[in-house]
Short mmCIF file of C-alpha atoms and ligand atoms in Angstrom, two decimals:
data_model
loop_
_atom_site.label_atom_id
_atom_site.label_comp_id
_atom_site.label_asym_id
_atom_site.label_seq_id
_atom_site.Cartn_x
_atom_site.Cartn_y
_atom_site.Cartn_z
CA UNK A 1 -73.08 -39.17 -39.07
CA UNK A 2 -69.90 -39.07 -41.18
CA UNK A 3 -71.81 -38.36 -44.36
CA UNK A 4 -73.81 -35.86 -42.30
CA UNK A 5 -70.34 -33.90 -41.63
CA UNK A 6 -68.87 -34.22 -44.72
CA UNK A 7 -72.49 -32.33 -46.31
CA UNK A 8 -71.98 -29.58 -43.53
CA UNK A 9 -68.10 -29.29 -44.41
CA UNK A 10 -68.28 -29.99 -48.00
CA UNK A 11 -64.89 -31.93 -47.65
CA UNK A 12 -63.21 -35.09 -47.92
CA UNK A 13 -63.51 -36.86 -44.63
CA UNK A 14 -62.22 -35.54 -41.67
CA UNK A 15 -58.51 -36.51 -40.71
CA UNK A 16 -56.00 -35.53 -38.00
CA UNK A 17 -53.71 -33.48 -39.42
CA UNK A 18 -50.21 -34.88 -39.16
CA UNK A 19 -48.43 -31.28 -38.80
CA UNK A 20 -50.40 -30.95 -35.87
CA UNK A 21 -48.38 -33.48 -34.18
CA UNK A 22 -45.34 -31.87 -32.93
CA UNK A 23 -47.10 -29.02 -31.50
CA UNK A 24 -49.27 -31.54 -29.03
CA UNK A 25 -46.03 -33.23 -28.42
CA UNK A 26 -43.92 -30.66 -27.58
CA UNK A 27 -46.46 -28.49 -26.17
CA UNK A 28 -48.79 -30.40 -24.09
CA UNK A 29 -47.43 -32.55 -21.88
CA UNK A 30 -50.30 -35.52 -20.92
CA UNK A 31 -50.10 -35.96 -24.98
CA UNK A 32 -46.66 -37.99 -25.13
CA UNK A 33 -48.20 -39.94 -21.60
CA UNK A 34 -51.05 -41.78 -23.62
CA UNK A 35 -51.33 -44.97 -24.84
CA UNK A 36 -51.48 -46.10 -28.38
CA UNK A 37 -55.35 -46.68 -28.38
CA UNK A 38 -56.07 -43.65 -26.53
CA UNK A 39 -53.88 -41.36 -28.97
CA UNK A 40 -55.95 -42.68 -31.70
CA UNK A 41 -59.26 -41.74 -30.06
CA UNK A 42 -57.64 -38.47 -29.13
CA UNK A 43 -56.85 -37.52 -32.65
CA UNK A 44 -60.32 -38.37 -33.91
CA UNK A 45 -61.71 -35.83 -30.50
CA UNK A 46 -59.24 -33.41 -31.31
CA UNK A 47 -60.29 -33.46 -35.29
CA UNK A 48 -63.77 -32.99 -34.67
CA UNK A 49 -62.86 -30.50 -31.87
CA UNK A 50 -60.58 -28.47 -34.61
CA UNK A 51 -63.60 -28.82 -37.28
CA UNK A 52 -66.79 -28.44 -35.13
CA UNK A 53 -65.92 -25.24 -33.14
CA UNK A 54 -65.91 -21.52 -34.22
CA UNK A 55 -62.97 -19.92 -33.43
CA UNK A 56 -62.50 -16.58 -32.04
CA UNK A 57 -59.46 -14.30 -31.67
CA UNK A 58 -59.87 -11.26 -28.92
CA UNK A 59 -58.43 -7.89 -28.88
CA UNK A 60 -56.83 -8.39 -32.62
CA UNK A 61 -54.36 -11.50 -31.27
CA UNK A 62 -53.03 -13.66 -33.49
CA UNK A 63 -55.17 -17.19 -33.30
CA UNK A 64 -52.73 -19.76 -35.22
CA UNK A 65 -53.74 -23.36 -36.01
CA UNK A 66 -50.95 -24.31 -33.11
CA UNK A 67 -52.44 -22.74 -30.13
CA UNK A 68 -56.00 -23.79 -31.71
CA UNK A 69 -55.14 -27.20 -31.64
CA UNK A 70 -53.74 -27.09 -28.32
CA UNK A 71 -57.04 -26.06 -26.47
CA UNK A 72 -58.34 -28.54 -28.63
CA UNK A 73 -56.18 -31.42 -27.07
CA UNK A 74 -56.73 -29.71 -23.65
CA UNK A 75 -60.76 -29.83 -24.15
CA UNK A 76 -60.34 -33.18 -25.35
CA UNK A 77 -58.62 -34.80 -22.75
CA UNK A 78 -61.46 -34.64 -20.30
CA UNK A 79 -63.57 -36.95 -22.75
CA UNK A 80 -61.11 -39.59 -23.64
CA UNK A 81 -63.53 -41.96 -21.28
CA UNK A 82 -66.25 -40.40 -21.95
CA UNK A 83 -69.14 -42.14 -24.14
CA UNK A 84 -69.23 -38.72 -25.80
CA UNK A 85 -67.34 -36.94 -28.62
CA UNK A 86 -67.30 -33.17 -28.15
CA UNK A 87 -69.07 -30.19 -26.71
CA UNK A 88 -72.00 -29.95 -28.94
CA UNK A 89 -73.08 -26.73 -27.27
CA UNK A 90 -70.29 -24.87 -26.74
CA UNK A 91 -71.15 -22.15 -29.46
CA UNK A 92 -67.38 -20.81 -30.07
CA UNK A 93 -63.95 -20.70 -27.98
CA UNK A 94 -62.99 -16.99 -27.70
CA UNK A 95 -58.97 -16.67 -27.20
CA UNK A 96 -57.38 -13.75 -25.26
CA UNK A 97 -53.35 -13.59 -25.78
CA UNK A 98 -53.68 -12.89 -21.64
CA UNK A 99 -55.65 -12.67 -18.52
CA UNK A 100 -59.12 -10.51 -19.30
CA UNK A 101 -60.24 -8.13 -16.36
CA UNK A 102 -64.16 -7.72 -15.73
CA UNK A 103 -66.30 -6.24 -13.71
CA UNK A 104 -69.88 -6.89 -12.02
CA UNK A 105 -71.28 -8.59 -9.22
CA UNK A 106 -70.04 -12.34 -8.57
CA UNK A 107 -69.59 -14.84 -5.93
CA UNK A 108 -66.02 -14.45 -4.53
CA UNK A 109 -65.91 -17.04 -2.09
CA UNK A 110 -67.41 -18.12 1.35
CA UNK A 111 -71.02 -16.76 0.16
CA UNK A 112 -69.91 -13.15 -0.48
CA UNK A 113 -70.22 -11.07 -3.39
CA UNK A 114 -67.61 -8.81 -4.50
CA UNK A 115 -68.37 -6.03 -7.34
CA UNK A 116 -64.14 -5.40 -7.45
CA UNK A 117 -63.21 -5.80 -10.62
CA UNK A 118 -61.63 -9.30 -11.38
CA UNK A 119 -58.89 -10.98 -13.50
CA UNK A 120 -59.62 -13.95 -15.08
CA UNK A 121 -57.73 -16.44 -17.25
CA UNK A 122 -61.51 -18.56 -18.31
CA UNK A 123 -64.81 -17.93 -18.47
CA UNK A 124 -67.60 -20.60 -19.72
CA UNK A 125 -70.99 -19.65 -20.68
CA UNK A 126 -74.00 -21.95 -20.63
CA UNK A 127 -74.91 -22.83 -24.13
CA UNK A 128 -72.14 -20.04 -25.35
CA UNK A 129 -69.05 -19.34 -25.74
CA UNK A 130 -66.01 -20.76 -23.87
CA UNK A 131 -63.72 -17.62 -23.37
CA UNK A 132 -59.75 -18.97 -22.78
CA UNK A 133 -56.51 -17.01 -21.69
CA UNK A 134 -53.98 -18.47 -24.22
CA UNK A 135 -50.85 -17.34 -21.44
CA UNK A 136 -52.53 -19.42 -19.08
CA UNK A 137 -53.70 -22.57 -21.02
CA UNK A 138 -49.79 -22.56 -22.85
CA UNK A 139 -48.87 -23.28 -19.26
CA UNK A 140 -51.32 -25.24 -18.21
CA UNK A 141 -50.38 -27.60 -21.18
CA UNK A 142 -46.80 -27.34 -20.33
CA UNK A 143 -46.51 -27.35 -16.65
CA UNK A 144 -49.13 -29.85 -15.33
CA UNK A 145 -47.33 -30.00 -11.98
CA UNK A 146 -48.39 -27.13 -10.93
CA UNK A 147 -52.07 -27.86 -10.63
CA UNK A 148 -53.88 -25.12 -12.90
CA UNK A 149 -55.00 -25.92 -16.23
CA UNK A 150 -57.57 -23.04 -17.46
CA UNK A 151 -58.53 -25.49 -20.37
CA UNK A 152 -59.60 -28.76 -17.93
CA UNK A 153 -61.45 -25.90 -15.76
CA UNK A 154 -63.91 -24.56 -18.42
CA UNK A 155 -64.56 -27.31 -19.96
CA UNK A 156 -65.14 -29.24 -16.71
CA UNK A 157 -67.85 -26.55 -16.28
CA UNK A 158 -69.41 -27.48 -19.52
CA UNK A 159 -69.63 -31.09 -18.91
CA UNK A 160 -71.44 -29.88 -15.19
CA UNK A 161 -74.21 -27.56 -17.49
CA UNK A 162 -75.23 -30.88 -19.79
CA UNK A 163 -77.47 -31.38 -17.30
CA UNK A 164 -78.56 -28.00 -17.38
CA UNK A 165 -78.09 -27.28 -14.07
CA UNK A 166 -74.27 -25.85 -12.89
CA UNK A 167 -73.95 -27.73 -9.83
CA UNK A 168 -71.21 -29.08 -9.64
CA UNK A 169 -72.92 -32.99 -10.84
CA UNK A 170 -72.48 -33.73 -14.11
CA UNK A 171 -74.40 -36.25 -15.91
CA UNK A 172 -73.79 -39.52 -13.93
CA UNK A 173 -75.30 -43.55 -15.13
CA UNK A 174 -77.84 -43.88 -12.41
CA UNK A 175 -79.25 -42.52 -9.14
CA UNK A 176 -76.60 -45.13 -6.77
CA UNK A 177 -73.86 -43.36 -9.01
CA UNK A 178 -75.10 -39.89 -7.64
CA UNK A 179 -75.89 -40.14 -3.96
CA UNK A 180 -72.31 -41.72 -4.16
CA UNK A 181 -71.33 -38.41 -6.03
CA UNK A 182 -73.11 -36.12 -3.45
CA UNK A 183 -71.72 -37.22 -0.27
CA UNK A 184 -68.53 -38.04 -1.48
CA UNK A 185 -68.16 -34.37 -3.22
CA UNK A 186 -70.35 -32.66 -0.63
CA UNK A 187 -68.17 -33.78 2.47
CA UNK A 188 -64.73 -32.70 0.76
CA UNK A 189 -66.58 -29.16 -0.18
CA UNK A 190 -66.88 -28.36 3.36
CA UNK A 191 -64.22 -29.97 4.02
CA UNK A 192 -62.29 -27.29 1.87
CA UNK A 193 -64.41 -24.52 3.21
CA UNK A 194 -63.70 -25.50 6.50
CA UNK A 195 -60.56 -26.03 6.86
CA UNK A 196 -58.82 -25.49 3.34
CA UNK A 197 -56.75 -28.67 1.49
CA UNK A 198 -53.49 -29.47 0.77
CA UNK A 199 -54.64 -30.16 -2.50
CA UNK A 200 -57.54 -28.26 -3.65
CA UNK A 201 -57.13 -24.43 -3.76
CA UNK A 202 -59.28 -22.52 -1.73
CA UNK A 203 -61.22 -21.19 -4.97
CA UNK A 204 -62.94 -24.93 -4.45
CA UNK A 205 -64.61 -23.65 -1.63
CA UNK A 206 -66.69 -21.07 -3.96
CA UNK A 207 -69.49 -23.27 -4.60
CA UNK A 208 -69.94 -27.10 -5.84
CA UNK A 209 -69.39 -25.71 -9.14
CA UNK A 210 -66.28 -24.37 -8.94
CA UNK A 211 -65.46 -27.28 -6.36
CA UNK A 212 -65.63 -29.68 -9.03
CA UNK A 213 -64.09 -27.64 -11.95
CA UNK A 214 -60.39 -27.32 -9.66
CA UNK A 215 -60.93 -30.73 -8.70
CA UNK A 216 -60.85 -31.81 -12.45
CA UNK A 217 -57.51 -29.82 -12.86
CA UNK A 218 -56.38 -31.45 -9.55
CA UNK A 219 -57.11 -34.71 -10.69
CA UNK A 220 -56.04 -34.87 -14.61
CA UNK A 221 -52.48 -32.53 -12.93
CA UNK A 222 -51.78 -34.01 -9.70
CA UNK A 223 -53.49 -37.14 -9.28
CA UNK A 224 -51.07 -38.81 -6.76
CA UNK A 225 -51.82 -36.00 -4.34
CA UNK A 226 -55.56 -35.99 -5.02
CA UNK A 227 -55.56 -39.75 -4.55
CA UNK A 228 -53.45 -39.73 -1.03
CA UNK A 229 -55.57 -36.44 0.84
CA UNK A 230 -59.11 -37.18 -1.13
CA UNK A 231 -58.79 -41.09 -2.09
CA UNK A 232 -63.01 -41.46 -2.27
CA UNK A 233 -63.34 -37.98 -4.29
CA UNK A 234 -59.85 -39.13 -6.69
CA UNK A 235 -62.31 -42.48 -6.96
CA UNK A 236 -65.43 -40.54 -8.02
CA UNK A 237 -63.84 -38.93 -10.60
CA UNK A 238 -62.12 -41.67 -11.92
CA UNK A 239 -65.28 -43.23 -12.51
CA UNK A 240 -66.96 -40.37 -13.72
CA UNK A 241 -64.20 -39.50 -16.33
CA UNK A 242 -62.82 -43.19 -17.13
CA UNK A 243 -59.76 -42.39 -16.84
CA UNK A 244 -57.20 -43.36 -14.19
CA UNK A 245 -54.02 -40.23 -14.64
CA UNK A 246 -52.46 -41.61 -11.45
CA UNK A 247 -52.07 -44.89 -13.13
CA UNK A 248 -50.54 -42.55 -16.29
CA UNK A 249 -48.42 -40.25 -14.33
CA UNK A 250 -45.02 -41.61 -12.31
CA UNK A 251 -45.08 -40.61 -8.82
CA UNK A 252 -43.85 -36.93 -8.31
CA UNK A 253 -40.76 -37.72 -6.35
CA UNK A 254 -39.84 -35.08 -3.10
CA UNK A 255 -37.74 -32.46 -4.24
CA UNK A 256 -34.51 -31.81 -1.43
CA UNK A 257 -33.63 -27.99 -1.74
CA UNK A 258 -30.73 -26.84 -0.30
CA UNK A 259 -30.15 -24.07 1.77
ZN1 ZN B 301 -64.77 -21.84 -12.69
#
């Protein structure tokens, strides 16, 4: 494999790139929570990530190796537990300095279809591209607290198309490991749809798809909450992903406003 990538790059082998350092850990804030182990397997993701994918800029912005490498540590959060180590079919990431408006007929919600334009900060496209808002995944990467992370929620999508189905299922180890998945998932969908959740946006309630794309943002950004209102969906996707973030994160702690 290694020989195989240094023949395709024509390079010495591939290395993280120390300058890139400061940028993940001033920049992205689940970077500086890691362990030691896990930062080492997240510099070898976020290497290949760097290396592997084709890089576009939209609209004439400025694509610098610091918001490249970013998205890169974004993407490659999501397979720090994985057993795999990148998105082999993701054909390029296309970077918009902002949100991108578009129009057309798509789902919006409740099983409705709107042909409104729409603004969107992410877009991923089976077997394509991966299109990003850089506004929105700078803040995702700074301000994890708030929920949203544009990065976690396309590439959450990608890992749900392996199978090549979008369904909201990715790839799981074995048929027990997916009826879990299904009812587990399927009762806090209509759960969402129902009656909405104090965790999960209402966009959730789109379709599975979408239902398990804000979960991932949910879970990786606010994992106590997750864990307290959805405690068997925070324990499917623990298992899925391998990771445990509420066992990373401290406790958010009650803010007391005045006034
Ligand atoms: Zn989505």
């Amino acid at each position: 494999m290694l020989r195989w990538l240094r023949q395709l790059f024509n390079t010495s082998p591939l290395e993280f790139d120390e300058s890139w350092r400061p940028e993940l850990v001033s920049g992205f804030q689940h970077w500086s929570l890691l362990s030691q182990a896990e930062l080492d397997r997240m510099e070898m993701l976020v290497t290949r990530f760097m290396a592997t994918i084709d890089w576009e800029a939209a609209n004439g912005f400025e694509l610098t190796e610091q918001i490249k490498v970013l998205i890169a540590a974004q993407a490659s959060m999501l397979l720090l537990g994985l057993d795999l180590d990148g998105y082999d079919d993701v054909t390029s990431v296309i970077v918009h300095p902002a949100n991108v408006r578009l129009r057309g007929n798509r789902p919006s919600g409740g099983g409705t279809f709107s042909s409104a334009p729409i603004v969107i900060s992410g877009q991923a496209h089976y077997q394509g591209p991966v299109l990003l808002s850089w506004a929105a995944a700078r803040r995702g990467a700074r301000f994890p607290e708030h929920g949203h992370n544009v990065v976690y929620h396309e590439f959450a999508h990608r890992l749900d198309m392996l199978d090549g189905v979008t369904d909201g299922t990715p790839p799981l180890e074995d048929a027990a490991a997916m009826a879990r998945w299904t009812a587990v998932c399927t009762a806090a969908y209509d759960e969402v749809r129902a009656q909405g959740s104090p965790v999960l946006r209402p966009y959730a309630g789109t379709n599975p798809a979408e239902f398990f794309a804000v979960a991932t943002e949910v879970f990786f950004n606010q994992p106590h909450e997750l864990c307290e209102h959805e405690p068997a969906l925070y324990g499917e996707l623990r298992s899925f992903y391998g990771q445990d973030p509420a066992a990373r994160i401290s406790r958010p702690r009650r803010h007391h406003q005045h006034g």
